[in-house]
PDB file of C-alpha atoms in Angstrom:
ATOM      1  CA  GLN M  29      22.381  83.057  32.495  1.00 81.00           C
ATOM      2  CA  GLN M  30      21.289  84.694  29.260  1.00 92.00           C
ATOM      3  CA  PRO M  31      24.293  86.264  27.574  1.00 96.00           C
ATOM      4  CA  VAL M  32      24.288  90.087  27.355  1.00 97.00           C
ATOM      5  CA  GLN M  33      24.491  91.713  23.906  1.00 97.00           C
ATOM      6  CA  SER M  34      25.631  95.125  23.217  1.00 96.00           C
ATOM      7  CA  PRO M  35      24.684  97.573  21.687  1.00 97.00           C
ATOM      8  CA  GLN M  36      20.878  96.914  21.522  1.00 97.00           C
ATOM      9  CA  ALA M  37      20.814  98.730  18.255  1.00 97.00           C
ATOM     10  CA  VAL M  38      23.014 100.136  15.662  1.00 96.00           C
ATOM     11  CA  ILE M  39      22.354 102.584  12.634  1.00 97.00           C
ATOM     12  CA  LEU M  40      25.151 102.586  10.130  1.00 95.00           C
ATOM     13  CA  ARG M  41      25.689 104.005   6.632  1.00 96.00           C
ATOM     14  CA  GLU M  42      26.624 101.682   3.873  1.00 96.00           C
ATOM     15  CA  GLY M  43      30.344 101.013   4.108  1.00 95.00           C
ATOM     16  CA  GLU M  44      30.841 101.516   7.713  1.00 96.00           C
ATOM     17  CA  ASP M  45      32.112  99.160  10.207  1.00 96.00           C
ATOM     18  CA  ALA M  46      30.283  97.684  13.253  1.00 96.00           C
ATOM     19  CA  VAL M  47      31.101  95.637  16.400  1.00 97.00           C
ATOM     20  CA  ILE M  48      28.498  93.517  18.217  1.00 98.00           C
ATOM     21  CA  ASN M  49      29.609  92.182  21.724  1.00 98.00           C
ATOM     22  CA  CYS M  50      28.418  89.263  23.609  1.00 97.00           C
ATOM     23  CA  SER M  51      29.192  88.505  27.244  1.00 96.00           C
ATOM     24  CA  SER M  52      28.360  85.755  29.581  1.00 95.00           C
ATOM     25  CA  SER M  53      28.505  85.243  33.283  1.00 92.00           C
ATOM     26  CA  LYS M  54      29.149  81.566  32.933  1.00 90.00           C
ATOM     27  CA  ALA M  55      32.142  79.661  31.509  1.00 88.00           C
ATOM     28  CA  LEU M  56      31.689  79.103  27.799  1.00 89.00           C
ATOM     29  CA  TYR M  57      32.180  76.077  25.637  1.00 90.00           C
ATOM     30  CA  SER M  58      31.076  77.624  22.376  1.00 92.00           C
ATOM     31  CA  VAL M  59      29.622  80.902  20.876  1.00 94.00           C
ATOM     32  CA  HIS M  60      27.291  80.857  17.841  1.00 95.00           C
ATOM     33  CA  TRP M  61      26.266  83.789  15.822  1.00 96.00           C
ATOM     34  CA  TYR M  62      23.097  84.192  13.688  1.00 97.00           C
ATOM     35  CA  ARG M  63      21.413  86.859  11.796  1.00 97.00           C
ATOM     36  CA  GLN M  64      17.544  87.156  11.491  1.00 96.00           C
ATOM     37  CA  LYS M  65      15.820  89.303   8.995  1.00 95.00           C
ATOM     38  CA  HIS M  66      12.243  90.464   9.913  1.00 91.00           C
ATOM     39  CA  GLY M  67       9.898  87.537   9.286  1.00 87.00           C
ATOM     40  CA  GLU M  68      12.618  85.042   8.409  1.00 91.00           C
ATOM     41  CA  ALA M  69      14.527  82.136  10.089  1.00 91.00           C
ATOM     42  CA  PRO M  70      17.800  82.721  11.878  1.00 94.00           C
ATOM     43  CA  VAL M  71      20.781  82.115   9.542  1.00 95.00           C
ATOM     44  CA  PHE M  72      23.849  80.651  10.894  1.00 93.00           C
ATOM     45  CA  LEU M  73      27.024  82.815  10.541  1.00 93.00           C
ATOM     46  CA  MET M  74      29.868  81.078  12.499  1.00 91.00           C
ATOM     47  CA  ILE M  75      30.562  79.076  15.604  1.00 92.00           C
ATOM     48  CA  LEU M  76      33.617  79.703  17.816  1.00 92.00           C
ATOM     49  CA  LEU M  77      34.764  76.939  20.230  1.00 87.00           C
ATOM     50  CA  LYS M  78      36.661  77.313  23.527  1.00 81.00           C
ATOM     51  CA  GLY M  79      40.349  77.746  23.193  1.00 73.00           C
ATOM     52  CA  GLY M  80      40.195  81.376  22.050  1.00 61.00           C
ATOM     53  CA  GLU M  81      40.056  81.833  18.326  1.00 71.00           C
ATOM     54  CA  GLN M  82      38.876  84.052  15.425  1.00 66.00           C
ATOM     55  CA  LYS M  83      37.027  83.134  12.457  1.00 69.00           C
ATOM     56  CA  GLY M  84      36.340  85.113   9.184  1.00 68.00           C
ATOM     57  CA  HIS M  85      33.419  84.780   6.820  1.00 70.00           C
ATOM     58  CA  ASP M  86      33.789  87.286   3.997  1.00 74.00           C
ATOM     59  CA  LYS M  87      33.668  90.739   5.632  1.00 89.00           C
ATOM     60  CA  ILE M  88      32.175  89.368   8.781  1.00 92.00           C
ATOM     61  CA  SER M  89      34.453  88.013  11.462  1.00 92.00           C
ATOM     62  CA  ALA M  90      34.332  87.026  15.127  1.00 93.00           C
ATOM     63  CA  SER M  91      36.565  86.524  18.103  1.00 91.00           C
ATOM     64  CA  PHE M  92      36.131  84.597  21.295  1.00 92.00           C
ATOM     65  CA  ASN M  93      37.993  85.383  24.450  1.00 90.00           C
ATOM     66  CA  GLU M  94      37.417  82.336  26.719  1.00 88.00           C
ATOM     67  CA  LYS M  95      38.974  83.739  29.796  1.00 88.00           C
ATOM     68  CA  LYS M  96      36.754  86.904  29.574  1.00 89.00           C
ATOM     69  CA  GLN M  97      33.764  84.820  28.565  1.00 92.00           C
ATOM     70  CA  GLN M  98      33.229  87.317  25.706  1.00 93.00           C
ATOM     71  CA  SER M  99      32.790  87.086  21.983  1.00 94.00           C
ATOM     72  CA  SER M 100      32.649  90.050  19.383  1.00 95.00           C
ATOM     73  CA  LEU M 101      31.316  89.952  15.893  1.00 96.00           C
ATOM     74  CA  TYR M 102      32.964  92.322  13.318  1.00 95.00           C
ATOM     75  CA  LEU M 103      31.106  93.513  10.442  1.00 95.00           C
ATOM     76  CA  THR M 104      33.397  95.305   7.951  1.00 93.00           C
ATOM     77  CA  ALA M 105      32.395  97.718   5.076  1.00 91.00           C
ATOM     78  CA  SER M 106      28.774  97.034   5.745  1.00 92.00           C
ATOM     79  CA  GLN M 107      26.439  96.259   2.952  1.00 93.00           C
ATOM     80  CA  LEU M 108      22.661  96.831   2.769  1.00 94.00           C
ATOM     81  CA  SER M 109      22.207  93.012   2.966  1.00 94.00           C
ATOM     82  CA  TYR M 110      23.731  93.096   6.392  1.00 95.00           C
ATOM     83  CA  SER M 111      20.608  94.647   8.096  1.00 96.00           C
ATOM     84  CA  GLY M 112      18.736  92.577  10.525  1.00 97.00           C
ATOM     85  CA  THR M 113      19.013  91.343  14.104  1.00 97.00           C
ATOM     86  CA  TYR M 114      22.184  89.562  15.230  1.00 98.00           C
ATOM     87  CA  PHE M 115      22.043  86.983  17.975  1.00 97.00           C
ATOM     88  CA  CYS M 116      24.756  85.298  19.894  1.00 97.00           C
ATOM     89  CA  GLY M 117      24.071  81.933  21.354  1.00 95.00           C
ATOM     90  CA  THR M 118      26.132  80.184  24.000  1.00 94.00           C
ATOM     91  CA  GLU M 119      26.786  76.693  25.066  1.00 91.00           C
ATOM     92  CA  ASN M 120      28.220  76.032  28.451  1.00 87.00           C
ATOM     93  CA  GLY M 121      29.726  72.542  28.120  1.00 80.00           C
ATOM     94  CA  ASP M 122      30.696  69.837  25.522  1.00 70.00           C
ATOM     95  CA  SER M 123      27.878  67.676  26.901  1.00 73.00           C
ATOM     96  CA  ASN M 124      25.471  70.647  27.092  1.00 82.00           C
ATOM     97  CA  TYR M 125      23.288  70.940  23.804  1.00 88.00           C
ATOM     98  CA  GLN M 126      21.171  74.076  25.086  1.00 90.00           C
ATOM     99  CA  LEU M 127      21.759  77.011  23.057  1.00 92.00           C
ATOM    100  CA  ILE M 128      20.998  80.089  25.223  1.00 94.00           C
ATOM    101  CA  TRP M 129      20.468  83.275  23.216  1.00 96.00           C
ATOM    102  CA  GLY M 130      20.986  86.875  23.879  1.00 96.00           C
ATOM    103  CA  ALA M 131      18.318  89.388  23.310  1.00 95.00           C
ATOM    104  CA  GLY M 132      19.637  90.357  19.925  1.00 97.00           C
ATOM    105  CA  THR M 133      21.313  93.488  18.383  1.00 98.00           C
ATOM    106  CA  LYS M 134      19.299  95.315  15.592  1.00 97.00           C
ATOM    107  CA  LEU M 135      21.504  96.497  12.864  1.00 97.00           C
ATOM    108  CA  ILE M 136      20.098  99.026  10.364  1.00 97.00           C
ATOM    109  CA  ILE M 137      22.222  99.887   7.239  1.00 96.00           C
ATOM    110  CA  LYS M 138      21.308 103.013   5.352  1.00 94.00           C
ATOM    111  CA  PRO M 139      22.385 103.803   1.855  1.00 92.00           C
TER     112      PRO M 139
ATOM    113  CA  ASP B  27      18.967  70.554  -1.348  1.00 60.00           C
ATOM    114  CA  ALA B  28      15.957  71.229   0.883  1.00 71.00           C
ATOM    115  CA  GLY B  29      16.696  72.855   4.089  1.00 93.00           C
ATOM    116  CA  VAL B  30      14.467  72.548   7.227  1.00 97.00           C
ATOM    117  CA  THR B  31      11.019  72.196   6.593  1.00 96.00           C
ATOM    118  CA  GLN B  32       8.228  73.148   9.116  1.00 97.00           C
ATOM    119  CA  SER B  33       4.485  72.865   9.022  1.00 97.00           C
ATOM    120  CA  PRO B  34       1.912  74.444   9.141  1.00 97.00           C
ATOM    121  CA  THR B  35       3.318  77.950   8.694  1.00 97.00           C
ATOM    122  CA  HIS B  36       0.543  79.508  10.660  1.00 97.00           C
ATOM    123  CA  LEU B  37      -1.975  78.306  13.134  1.00 96.00           C
ATOM    124  CA  ILE B  38      -4.819  79.748  15.392  1.00 98.00           C
ATOM    125  CA  LYS B  39      -5.911  77.668  18.328  1.00 98.00           C
ATOM    126  CA  THR B  40      -8.302  78.232  21.314  1.00 98.00           C
ATOM    127  CA  ARG B  41      -6.985  78.218  24.838  1.00 98.00           C
ATOM    128  CA  GLY B  42      -7.152  74.649  26.293  1.00 98.00           C
ATOM    129  CA  GLN B  43      -6.705  72.929  22.950  1.00 98.00           C
ATOM    130  CA  GLN B  44      -3.832  70.865  21.927  1.00 98.00           C
ATOM    131  CA  VAL B  45      -1.432  71.503  18.833  1.00 98.00           C
ATOM    132  CA  THR B  46       1.182  69.393  16.908  1.00 98.00           C
ATOM    133  CA  LEU B  47       3.840  71.117  15.018  1.00 98.00           C
ATOM    134  CA  ARG B  48       5.995  69.266  12.495  1.00 98.00           C
ATOM    135  CA  CYS B  49       9.657  69.629  11.299  1.00 98.00           C
ATOM    136  CA  SER B  50      11.694  67.830   8.507  1.00 98.00           C
ATOM    137  CA  PRO B  51      15.314  68.246   9.079  1.00 97.00           C
ATOM    138  CA  LYS B  52      18.015  69.294   6.420  1.00 96.00           C
ATOM    139  CA  SER B  53      19.205  66.267   4.530  1.00 95.00           C
ATOM    140  CA  GLY B  54      22.128  64.738   6.359  1.00 93.00           C
ATOM    141  CA  HIS B  55      21.237  66.131   9.807  1.00 95.00           C
ATOM    142  CA  ASP B  56      20.387  63.923  12.530  1.00 95.00           C
ATOM    143  CA  THR B  57      19.424  66.109  15.538  1.00 95.00           C
ATOM    144  CA  VAL B  58      16.575  68.367  15.926  1.00 97.00           C
ATOM    145  CA  SER B  59      16.137  71.264  18.407  1.00 97.00           C
ATOM    146  CA  TRP B  60      12.880  73.189  19.037  1.00 98.00           C
ATOM    147  CA  TYR B  61      12.755  76.873  20.150  1.00 97.00           C
ATOM    148  CA  GLN B  62      10.085  79.315  21.051  1.00 98.00           C
ATOM    149  CA  GLN B  63      10.519  82.938  19.862  1.00 96.00           C
ATOM    150  CA  ALA B  64       8.227  85.751  21.267  1.00 94.00           C
ATOM    151  CA  LEU B  65       8.025  88.866  19.307  1.00 91.00           C
ATOM    152  CA  GLY B  66      11.313  90.999  19.633  1.00 89.00           C
ATOM    153  CA  GLN B  67      13.163  88.546  21.679  1.00 92.00           C
ATOM    154  CA  GLY B  68      15.781  85.725  21.079  1.00 93.00           C
ATOM    155  CA  PRO B  69      14.710  82.114  20.697  1.00 95.00           C
ATOM    156  CA  GLN B  70      14.161  80.083  23.924  1.00 96.00           C
ATOM    157  CA  PHE B  71      15.297  76.484  23.750  1.00 96.00           C
ATOM    158  CA  ILE B  72      12.540  73.902  24.430  1.00 97.00           C
ATOM    159  CA  PHE B  73      14.231  70.621  23.880  1.00 97.00           C
ATOM    160  CA  GLN B  74      16.584  68.706  21.508  1.00 96.00           C
ATOM    161  CA  TYR B  75      16.060  65.198  19.973  1.00 96.00           C
ATOM    162  CA  TYR B  76      18.807  62.866  18.957  1.00 94.00           C
ATOM    163  CA  GLU B  77      18.557  59.123  18.158  1.00 93.00           C
ATOM    164  CA  GLU B  78      14.670  59.315  18.799  1.00 95.00           C
ATOM    165  CA  GLU B  79      15.201  60.583  22.329  1.00 95.00           C
ATOM    166  CA  GLU B  80      15.020  63.775  24.154  1.00 95.00           C
ATOM    167  CA  ARG B  81      18.513  64.450  24.881  1.00 94.00           C
ATOM    168  CA  GLN B  82      18.192  67.849  26.733  1.00 94.00           C
ATOM    169  CA  ARG B  83      15.282  70.120  27.872  1.00 95.00           C
ATOM    170  CA  GLY B  84      14.910  73.686  28.559  1.00 94.00           C
ATOM    171  CA  ASN B  85      12.906  75.331  31.112  1.00 94.00           C
ATOM    172  CA  PHE B  86       9.460  74.426  29.686  1.00 97.00           C
ATOM    173  CA  PRO B  87       6.603  72.778  31.392  1.00 97.00           C
ATOM    174  CA  ASP B  88       5.617  69.174  30.728  1.00 97.00           C
ATOM    175  CA  ARG B  89       2.791  70.546  28.383  1.00 98.00           C
ATOM    176  CA  PHE B  90       5.475  70.690  25.796  1.00 98.00           C
ATOM    177  CA  SER B  91       6.444  67.388  24.523  1.00 98.00           C
ATOM    178  CA  GLY B  92       8.067  65.888  21.444  1.00 97.00           C
ATOM    179  CA  HIS B  93       8.997  63.059  19.311  1.00 97.00           C
ATOM    180  CA  GLN B  94      11.638  62.133  16.762  1.00 98.00           C
ATOM    181  CA  PHE B  95      11.059  59.498  14.085  1.00 97.00           C
ATOM    182  CA  PRO B  96      13.395  57.089  12.489  1.00 97.00           C
ATOM    183  CA  ASN B  97      13.860  59.378   9.547  1.00 95.00           C
ATOM    184  CA  TYR B  98      14.914  62.135  11.870  1.00 96.00           C
ATOM    185  CA  SER B  99      11.898  64.309  11.398  1.00 97.00           C
ATOM    186  CA  SER B 100      10.143  65.632  14.670  1.00 98.00           C
ATOM    187  CA  GLU B 101       7.022  66.707  16.228  1.00 98.00           C
ATOM    188  CA  LEU B 102       6.392  69.338  18.815  1.00 98.00           C
ATOM    189  CA  ASN B 103       3.121  68.814  20.858  1.00 98.00           C
ATOM    190  CA  VAL B 104       1.604  71.330  23.275  1.00 98.00           C
ATOM    191  CA  ASN B 105      -1.254  70.470  25.383  1.00 98.00           C
ATOM    192  CA  ALA B 106      -3.730  72.721  27.246  1.00 98.00           C
ATOM    193  CA  LEU B 107      -2.700  75.851  25.308  1.00 98.00           C
ATOM    194  CA  LEU B 108      -2.459  79.078  27.098  1.00 98.00           C
ATOM    195  CA  LEU B 109      -2.508  82.638  25.736  1.00 98.00           C
ATOM    196  CA  GLY B 110       1.127  82.811  26.526  1.00 97.00           C
ATOM    197  CA  ASP B 111       2.152  80.091  24.204  1.00 98.00           C
ATOM    198  CA  SER B 112       1.351  82.384  21.375  1.00 98.00           C
ATOM    199  CA  ALA B 113       4.734  82.704  19.630  1.00 97.00           C
ATOM    200  CA  LEU B 114       6.992  81.652  16.674  1.00 97.00           C
ATOM    201  CA  TYR B 115       8.084  78.048  17.059  1.00 98.00           C
ATOM    202  CA  LEU B 116      11.399  77.358  15.224  1.00 98.00           C
ATOM    203  CA  CYS B 117      12.870  73.975  14.557  1.00 98.00           C
ATOM    204  CA  ALA B 118      16.613  73.690  13.888  1.00 97.00           C
ATOM    205  CA  SER B 119      18.544  70.717  12.682  1.00 97.00           C
ATOM    206  CA  SER B 120      22.141  70.010  13.009  1.00 94.00           C
ATOM    207  CA  PHE B 121      24.779  67.190  12.320  1.00 91.00           C
ATOM    208  CA  ARG B 122      26.726  66.456  15.542  1.00 78.00           C
ATOM    209  CA  LYS B 123      27.886  69.350  17.838  1.00 75.00           C
ATOM    210  CA  ASN B 124      29.974  72.174  16.881  1.00 78.00           C
ATOM    211  CA  TYR B 125      28.609  72.644  13.389  1.00 82.00           C
ATOM    212  CA  GLY B 126      25.777  75.157  13.813  1.00 90.00           C
ATOM    213  CA  TYR B 127      22.137  74.927  13.361  1.00 94.00           C
ATOM    214  CA  THR B 128      19.996  75.292  10.274  1.00 96.00           C
ATOM    215  CA  PHE B 129      16.696  76.759  11.158  1.00 96.00           C
ATOM    216  CA  GLY B 130      13.286  76.383   9.474  1.00 96.00           C
ATOM    217  CA  SER B 131      10.957  79.345   8.798  1.00 94.00           C
ATOM    218  CA  GLY B 132       8.881  78.534  11.822  1.00 96.00           C
ATOM    219  CA  THR B 133       5.329  78.003  12.662  1.00 97.00           C
ATOM    220  CA  ARG B 134       3.339  81.059  14.007  1.00 97.00           C
ATOM    221  CA  LEU B 135       1.053  79.916  16.665  1.00 98.00           C
ATOM    222  CA  THR B 136      -1.617  82.250  17.859  1.00 98.00           C
ATOM    223  CA  VAL B 137      -3.747  81.174  20.903  1.00 98.00           C
ATOM    224  CA  VAL B 138      -7.114  82.953  21.371  1.00 98.00           C
TER     225      VAL B 138
END
């Protein structure tokens, strides 16, 4: 039931791009994306609702393929501040309030 | 504008004891969710409170209980603490569904 994230870890040079994937075995109502830095609270990045959509947030964007039950997070021209662990969280219905989190993708950006 | 406030930040308890964690949601938010996060893992949903009632519960035993007050603040109570309850407990608030969650910095609970 837990969504599967890939890759588990990514090491990039500043300015490079990254893609993080989130896949579920169950039908999805929504997908959330959060970033958590070591010792800090998760920070909300964006939410995508069923219907298949894309969203952009500065150089961070995401897509949601409802049929494939997948979402991808795109980080463009990565900055040092993008380092952290990225989590996707999924909700399975409009009357379901339980956010089920993936295991996370650790992103390391080097200068 | 204050975000989500949790107290205490750290806590050490002995196995078998009881603990109460507190959360004040972000201004304008009416829903509070509680999560348990073990080291190196994603958060696990404990339960969500809305209009002072538990709206949904995750796969946690009855030792975990909560409460939401009229001012939307919330408490998480854990009875008969086990060593395995040691974790970071996160509170998240939101306004309605589909708007994302704002998290507090968490309470680090250590059970010895």
